[in-house]
C-alpha cells in the first residue's frame, strides 16, 4: 500500500537548522509530487511548499522562501525538508503528503508527522 | 488569519446531519477544486473528499461535499461518535500560487 514514513522527532535551538525526511513506498516515486504541511501546537494546517520528484521543480510558499529547501533522492524514494534559522514559532508537527501533478491541494496519503521543537 | 473561512466549531447528536461551511474567493474556491480532510485527535489528517464531491475508497457515503461559486460545504449524515474530529477544507490559490487551508472546524458529537 502507498505509505509515507517520516523521520523522528527533533529538538533544536533557535538559529539551528533541521532536516526532516519522508520515505515513499508502494507507488512509482516520480509519478507524483510531495508537499509539506505544518501544524503548530493547537493550530491549523499551513502549506509550506511542493516538490516534483520527476524533475526537481519546486514551489515554496512566499512565507518560507529563503529559509526552506526541499530536495529529493530518487534511488531511495526519499524527500527532504530543510528549515534554517529556526525560531520558536517554527515549533510544529511537519507532515509530508503525496500530491498528483496538477492537483495542488489533493494530499493523499500523509506521513505520520515529525515533531520539531525549537527551544533554548 | 486563514485564506479560507470555516466556523471554529460545530456539534450534533448521534444520527443527526451536520454541515460545515468553507468560504473563499475567486482565486481559490471560485476557480479550483475543494478538498476536505479529517484529523482525529493525535493523528495525521486524512483525505475525506476530493475534487469538490468525490469520496476516496474507504470513506463512508455518510460524508458528502458540494461547491457553489466561492463557497463549499461538507455534510455528515447519520452522525457517529467516531466522527468527532477536526475538519479542514483546502484549495489551490492562483493568486498566491500555493495551497491554502481553512482554519479548521472542531466537530463535537454530543
XYZ file of N, CA, C and O in Angstrom, chain A residues 19-118:
400
model
N 16.555 19.015 9.332
C 16.267 18.342 8.063
C 15.391 17.139 8.366
O 15.790 16.237 9.108
N 14.191 17.139 7.808
C 13.215 16.080 8.017
C 13.100 15.257 6.745
O 13.072 15.819 5.642
N 13.030 13.939 6.894
C 12.925 13.075 5.711
C 11.548 12.434 5.620
O 10.831 12.287 6.619
N 11.208 12.036 4.401
C 9.907 11.435 4.097
C 10.157 10.353 3.049
O 10.456 10.678 1.893
N 10.070 9.082 3.448
C 10.368 7.969 2.541
C 9.075 7.389 1.988
O 8.190 6.973 2.760
N 8.974 7.366 0.664
C 7.768 6.898 -0.003
C 7.914 5.436 -0.421
O 9.008 4.976 -0.764
N 6.802 4.729 -0.397
C 6.785 3.336 -0.873
C 5.391 2.998 -1.382
O 4.408 3.668 -1.057
N 5.321 1.965 -2.209
C 4.027 1.480 -2.680
C 3.547 2.104 -3.976
O 2.433 1.810 -4.421
N 4.350 2.971 -4.588
C 3.976 3.570 -5.871
C 5.258 4.028 -6.568
O 6.339 4.041 -5.966
N 5.132 4.429 -7.819
C 6.288 4.933 -8.562
C 6.611 6.337 -8.064
O 5.825 7.277 -8.246
N 7.771 6.472 -7.438
C 8.140 7.689 -6.716
C 8.050 8.947 -7.570
O 7.611 10.003 -7.109
N 8.445 8.841 -8.827
C 8.495 10.031 -9.678
C 7.158 10.381 -10.320
O 7.056 11.377 -11.045
N 6.134 9.581 -10.060
C 4.850 9.787 -10.741
C 3.970 10.839 -10.069
O 2.982 11.295 -10.667
N 4.306 11.255 -8.866
C 3.508 12.250 -8.155
C 4.424 13.145 -7.312
O 5.547 12.767 -6.975
N 3.926 14.332 -6.993
C 4.695 15.271 -6.192
C 4.540 15.015 -4.704
O 3.766 14.159 -4.268
N 5.334 15.752 -3.942
C 5.249 15.706 -2.479
C 5.140 17.137 -1.964
O 5.921 18.017 -2.356
N 4.170 17.362 -1.097
C 4.026 18.653 -0.424
C 4.388 18.506 1.052
O 4.349 17.414 1.605
N 4.735 19.644 1.651
C 4.968 19.694 3.092
C 3.955 20.651 3.701
O 3.716 21.759 3.183
N 3.367 20.213 4.803
C 2.358 20.980 5.537
C 2.752 20.933 7.002
O 3.139 19.877 7.505
N 2.646 22.059 7.701
C 2.983 22.024 9.120
C 1.809 22.452 9.970
O 0.868 23.101 9.489
N 1.861 22.055 11.242
C 0.784 22.354 12.179
C 1.395 22.697 13.531
O 1.939 21.818 14.208
N 1.321 23.965 13.897
C 1.795 24.402 15.217
C 0.857 23.851 16.289
O -0.298 23.520 16.001
N 1.346 23.728 17.516
C 0.526 23.156 18.591
C -0.821 23.857 18.732
O -0.887 25.079 18.878
N -1.891 23.081 18.653
C -3.229 23.622 18.820
C -3.719 24.494 17.684
O -4.774 25.125 17.791
N -2.963 24.513 16.576
C -3.315 25.389 15.454
C -3.732 24.576 14.229
O -3.767 23.351 14.255
N -4.032 25.287 13.151
C -4.473 24.655 11.928
C -3.314 24.255 11.022
O -2.138 24.300 11.408
N -3.669 23.853 9.813
C -2.685 23.367 8.836
C -2.162 24.518 7.979
O -2.920 25.426 7.614
N -0.869 24.456 7.652
C -0.224 25.513 6.870
C 0.612 24.871 5.766
O 1.543 24.116 6.044
N 0.304 25.200 4.509
C 1.043 24.675 3.367
C 2.392 25.367 3.254
O 2.470 26.602 3.284
N 3.450 24.573 3.117
C 4.803 25.126 3.050
C 5.372 25.122 1.633
O 6.152 26.004 1.267
N 4.996 24.127 0.840
C 5.548 24.070 -0.494
C 5.412 22.680 -1.087
O 4.828 21.774 -0.492
N 5.988 22.524 -2.275
C 5.805 21.305 -3.074
C 7.057 21.057 -3.889
O 7.766 22.005 -4.280
N 7.362 19.777 -4.122
C 8.478 19.424 -4.977
C 8.078 18.277 -5.888
O 7.304 17.384 -5.487
N 8.604 18.287 -7.104
C 8.383 17.212 -8.046
C 9.584 16.265 -8.039
O 10.692 16.672 -8.415
N 9.390 15.017 -7.624
C 10.490 14.052 -7.721
C 10.856 13.713 -9.167
O 11.912 13.135 -9.423
N 9.996 14.069 -10.121
C 10.257 13.758 -11.527
C 11.364 14.645 -12.098
O 12.294 14.166 -12.743
N 11.240 15.975 -11.849
C 12.227 16.877 -12.445
C 12.834 17.860 -11.444
O 13.609 18.737 -11.824
N 12.478 17.734 -10.172
C 13.051 18.599 -9.147
C 12.418 19.977 -9.045
O 12.857 20.796 -8.237
N 11.402 20.258 -9.851
C 10.739 21.562 -9.744
C 10.185 21.756 -8.341
O 9.691 20.821 -7.709
N 10.285 22.999 -7.861
C 9.830 23.329 -6.510
C 8.945 24.567 -6.534
O 9.065 25.406 -7.416
N 8.100 24.664 -5.524
C 7.260 25.839 -5.355
C 7.081 26.021 -3.854
O 6.438 25.199 -3.207
N 7.679 27.099 -3.323
C 7.605 27.336 -1.883
C 6.594 28.432 -1.587
O 6.474 29.407 -2.344
N 5.892 28.308 -0.469
C 5.040 29.398 -0.010
C 5.923 30.620 0.242
O 7.057 30.490 0.731
N 5.415 31.783 -0.104
C 6.212 33.008 0.000
C 6.776 33.195 1.408
O 7.910 33.641 1.574
N 5.996 32.808 2.397
C 6.409 32.977 3.793
C 7.725 32.261 4.101
O 8.489 32.675 4.967
N 7.995 31.162 3.379
C 9.146 30.319 3.694
C 10.303 30.469 2.700
O 11.368 29.875 2.899
N 10.097 31.233 1.649
C 11.152 31.370 0.646
C 12.412 31.947 1.275
O 12.366 32.914 2.024
N 13.549 31.321 0.962
C 14.829 31.761 1.501
C 15.218 31.059 2.781
O 16.377 31.131 3.211
N 14.280 30.374 3.405
C 14.558 29.716 4.681
C 14.312 28.207 4.616
O 14.649 27.474 5.545
N 13.702 27.762 3.528
C 13.310 26.364 3.388
C 13.882 25.809 2.081
O 13.920 26.518 1.066
N 14.329 24.554 2.113
C 14.755 23.873 0.898
C 14.167 22.462 0.888
O 14.261 21.737 1.894
N 13.545 22.109 -0.228
C 13.028 20.751 -0.407
C 13.879 20.069 -1.470
O 14.171 20.660 -2.519
N 14.271 18.832 -1.197
C 15.081 18.066 -2.130
C 14.553 16.637 -2.219
O 13.780 16.194 -1.358
N 14.982 15.944 -3.273
C 14.581 14.548 -3.432
C 15.806 13.678 -3.690
O 16.821 14.155 -4.212
N 15.689 12.406 -3.333
C 16.709 11.400 -3.628
C 15.984 10.219 -4.254
O 15.395 9.380 -3.555
N 16.004 10.157 -5.573
C 15.219 9.147 -6.272
C 15.639 7.712 -5.948
O 14.773 6.860 -5.757
N 16.929 7.384 -5.869
C 17.299 5.990 -5.556
C 16.696 5.458 -4.264
O 16.444 4.253 -4.139
N 16.465 6.325 -3.299
C 15.895 5.876 -2.021
C 14.430 6.303 -1.859
O 13.830 6.066 -0.809
N 13.858 6.924 -2.886
C 12.458 7.373 -2.844
C 12.187 8.251 -1.617
O 11.174 8.088 -0.920
N 13.095 9.149 -1.367
C 13.006 9.983 -0.160
C 12.992 11.466 -0.534
O 13.738 11.896 -1.405
N 12.150 12.198 0.149
C 12.088 13.655 0.017
C 12.537 14.268 1.342
O 12.255 13.719 2.411
N 13.255 15.374 1.239
C 13.761 16.047 2.421
C 13.234 17.472 2.505
O 13.073 18.147 1.486
N 13.002 17.918 3.736
C 12.653 19.308 4.021
C 13.689 19.851 4.991
O 13.869 19.301 6.086
N 14.382 20.911 4.581
C 15.317 21.579 5.479
C 14.775 22.962 5.814
O 14.390 23.722 4.918
N 14.737 23.269 7.090
C 14.332 24.596 7.554
C 15.515 25.195 8.316
O 16.045 24.562 9.241
N 15.916 26.401 7.905
C 17.068 27.051 8.510
C 16.634 28.193 9.415
O 15.477 28.629 9.395
N 17.586 28.693 10.202
C 17.338 29.839 11.093
C 16.063 29.638 11.906
O 15.161 30.476 11.911
N 15.990 28.494 12.569
C 14.779 28.144 13.317
C 14.466 29.154 14.416
O 15.365 29.689 15.072
N 13.169 29.387 14.582
C 12.670 30.269 15.641
C 11.703 29.467 16.492
O 11.229 28.392 16.088
N 11.332 30.008 17.617
C 10.409 29.281 18.498
C 9.066 29.034 17.813
O 8.416 27.995 18.043
N 8.650 29.946 16.953
C 7.348 29.738 16.292
C 7.417 28.745 15.132
O 6.422 28.524 14.439
N 8.565 28.143 14.922
C 8.673 27.024 13.974
C 8.362 25.698 14.669
O 8.336 24.650 14.016
N 8.155 25.727 15.977
C 7.756 24.515 16.692
C 6.422 24.041 16.140
O 5.419 24.769 16.183
N 6.428 22.822 15.616
C 5.244 22.319 14.922
C 5.451 20.856 14.569
O 6.568 20.330 14.634
N 4.352 20.220 14.176
C 4.438 18.910 13.526
C 4.497 19.162 12.024
O 3.652 19.892 11.482
N 5.497 18.590 11.389
C 5.691 18.743 9.952
C 5.249 17.459 9.255
O 5.697 16.363 9.609
N 4.338 17.611 8.292
C 3.810 16.470 7.552
C 4.246 16.542 6.091
O 4.236 17.628 5.491
N 4.564 15.397 5.519
C 4.679 15.304 4.064
C 3.409 14.618 3.556
O 2.750 13.863 4.291
N 3.055 14.904 2.312
C 1.868 14.303 1.712
C 2.062 14.190 0.210
O 2.647 15.081 -0.419
N 1.577 13.119 -0.365
C 1.666 12.926 -1.812
C 0.621 13.774 -2.519
O -0.511 13.924 -2.029
N 1.004 14.318 -3.671
C 0.120 15.206 -4.429
C 0.192 14.841 -5.912
O 1.286 14.872 -6.491
N -0.918 14.518 -6.557
C -0.877 14.282 -8.008
C -0.442 15.556 -8.723
O -0.799 16.669 -8.304
N 0.345 15.410 -9.782
C 0.769 16.584 -10.546
C -0.455 17.336 -11.061
O -1.391 16.753 -11.593
N -0.461 18.631 -10.873
C -1.557 19.468 -11.338
C -2.731 19.551 -10.386
O -3.741 20.187 -10.703
N -2.625 18.909 -9.227
C -3.722 18.929 -8.248
C -3.178 19.406 -6.916
O -3.034 18.636 -5.976
N -2.903 20.692 -6.837
C -2.082 21.240 -5.755
C -2.507 20.993 -4.336
O -1.677 21.010 -3.443
N -3.801 20.784 -4.076
C -4.227 20.631 -2.684
C -4.832 19.256 -2.413
O -5.572 19.081 -1.441
N -4.527 18.287 -3.281
C -5.016 16.913 -3.146
C -3.932 16.118 -2.441
O -3.053 15.542 -3.073
N -3.998 16.086 -1.097
C -2.958 15.480 -0.277
C -3.411 14.087 0.157
O -4.291 13.944 0.993
N -2.775 13.049 -0.392
C -3.183 11.686 -0.059
C -2.163 10.679 -0.517
O -1.886 10.603 -1.723
N -1.566 9.893 0.386
C -1.768 9.958 1.822
C -0.821 10.971 2.473
O -0.071 11.641 1.765
N -0.875 11.005 3.785
C 0.008 11.842 4.601
C 1.005 10.960 5.352
O 0.692 9.818 5.693
N 2.165 11.523 5.626
C 3.079 10.856 6.532
C 2.549 10.964 7.960
O 1.579 11.673 8.215
N 3.235 10.292 8.861
C 2.755 10.268 10.246
C 3.078 11.557 11.015
O 2.554 11.782 12.094
N 3.922 12.395 10.409
C 4.267 13.659 11.059
C 5.579 13.573 11.824
O 5.943 12.522 12.355
N 6.299 14.674 11.864
C 7.546 14.796 12.619
C 7.462 16.040 13.490
O 7.295 17.149 12.971
N 7.557 15.868 14.794
C 7.515 16.995 15.711
C 8.887 17.641 15.792
O 9.882 16.975 16.113
N 8.941 18.922 15.472
C 10.160 19.703 15.612
C 9.928 20.722 16.720
O 9.009 21.543 16.631
N 10.727 20.637 17.760
C 10.615 21.553 18.887
C 11.815 22.485 18.875
O 12.965 22.024 18.822
N 11.547 23.785 18.889
C 12.612 24.783 18.907
C 12.566 25.491 20.257
O 11.603 26.176 20.577
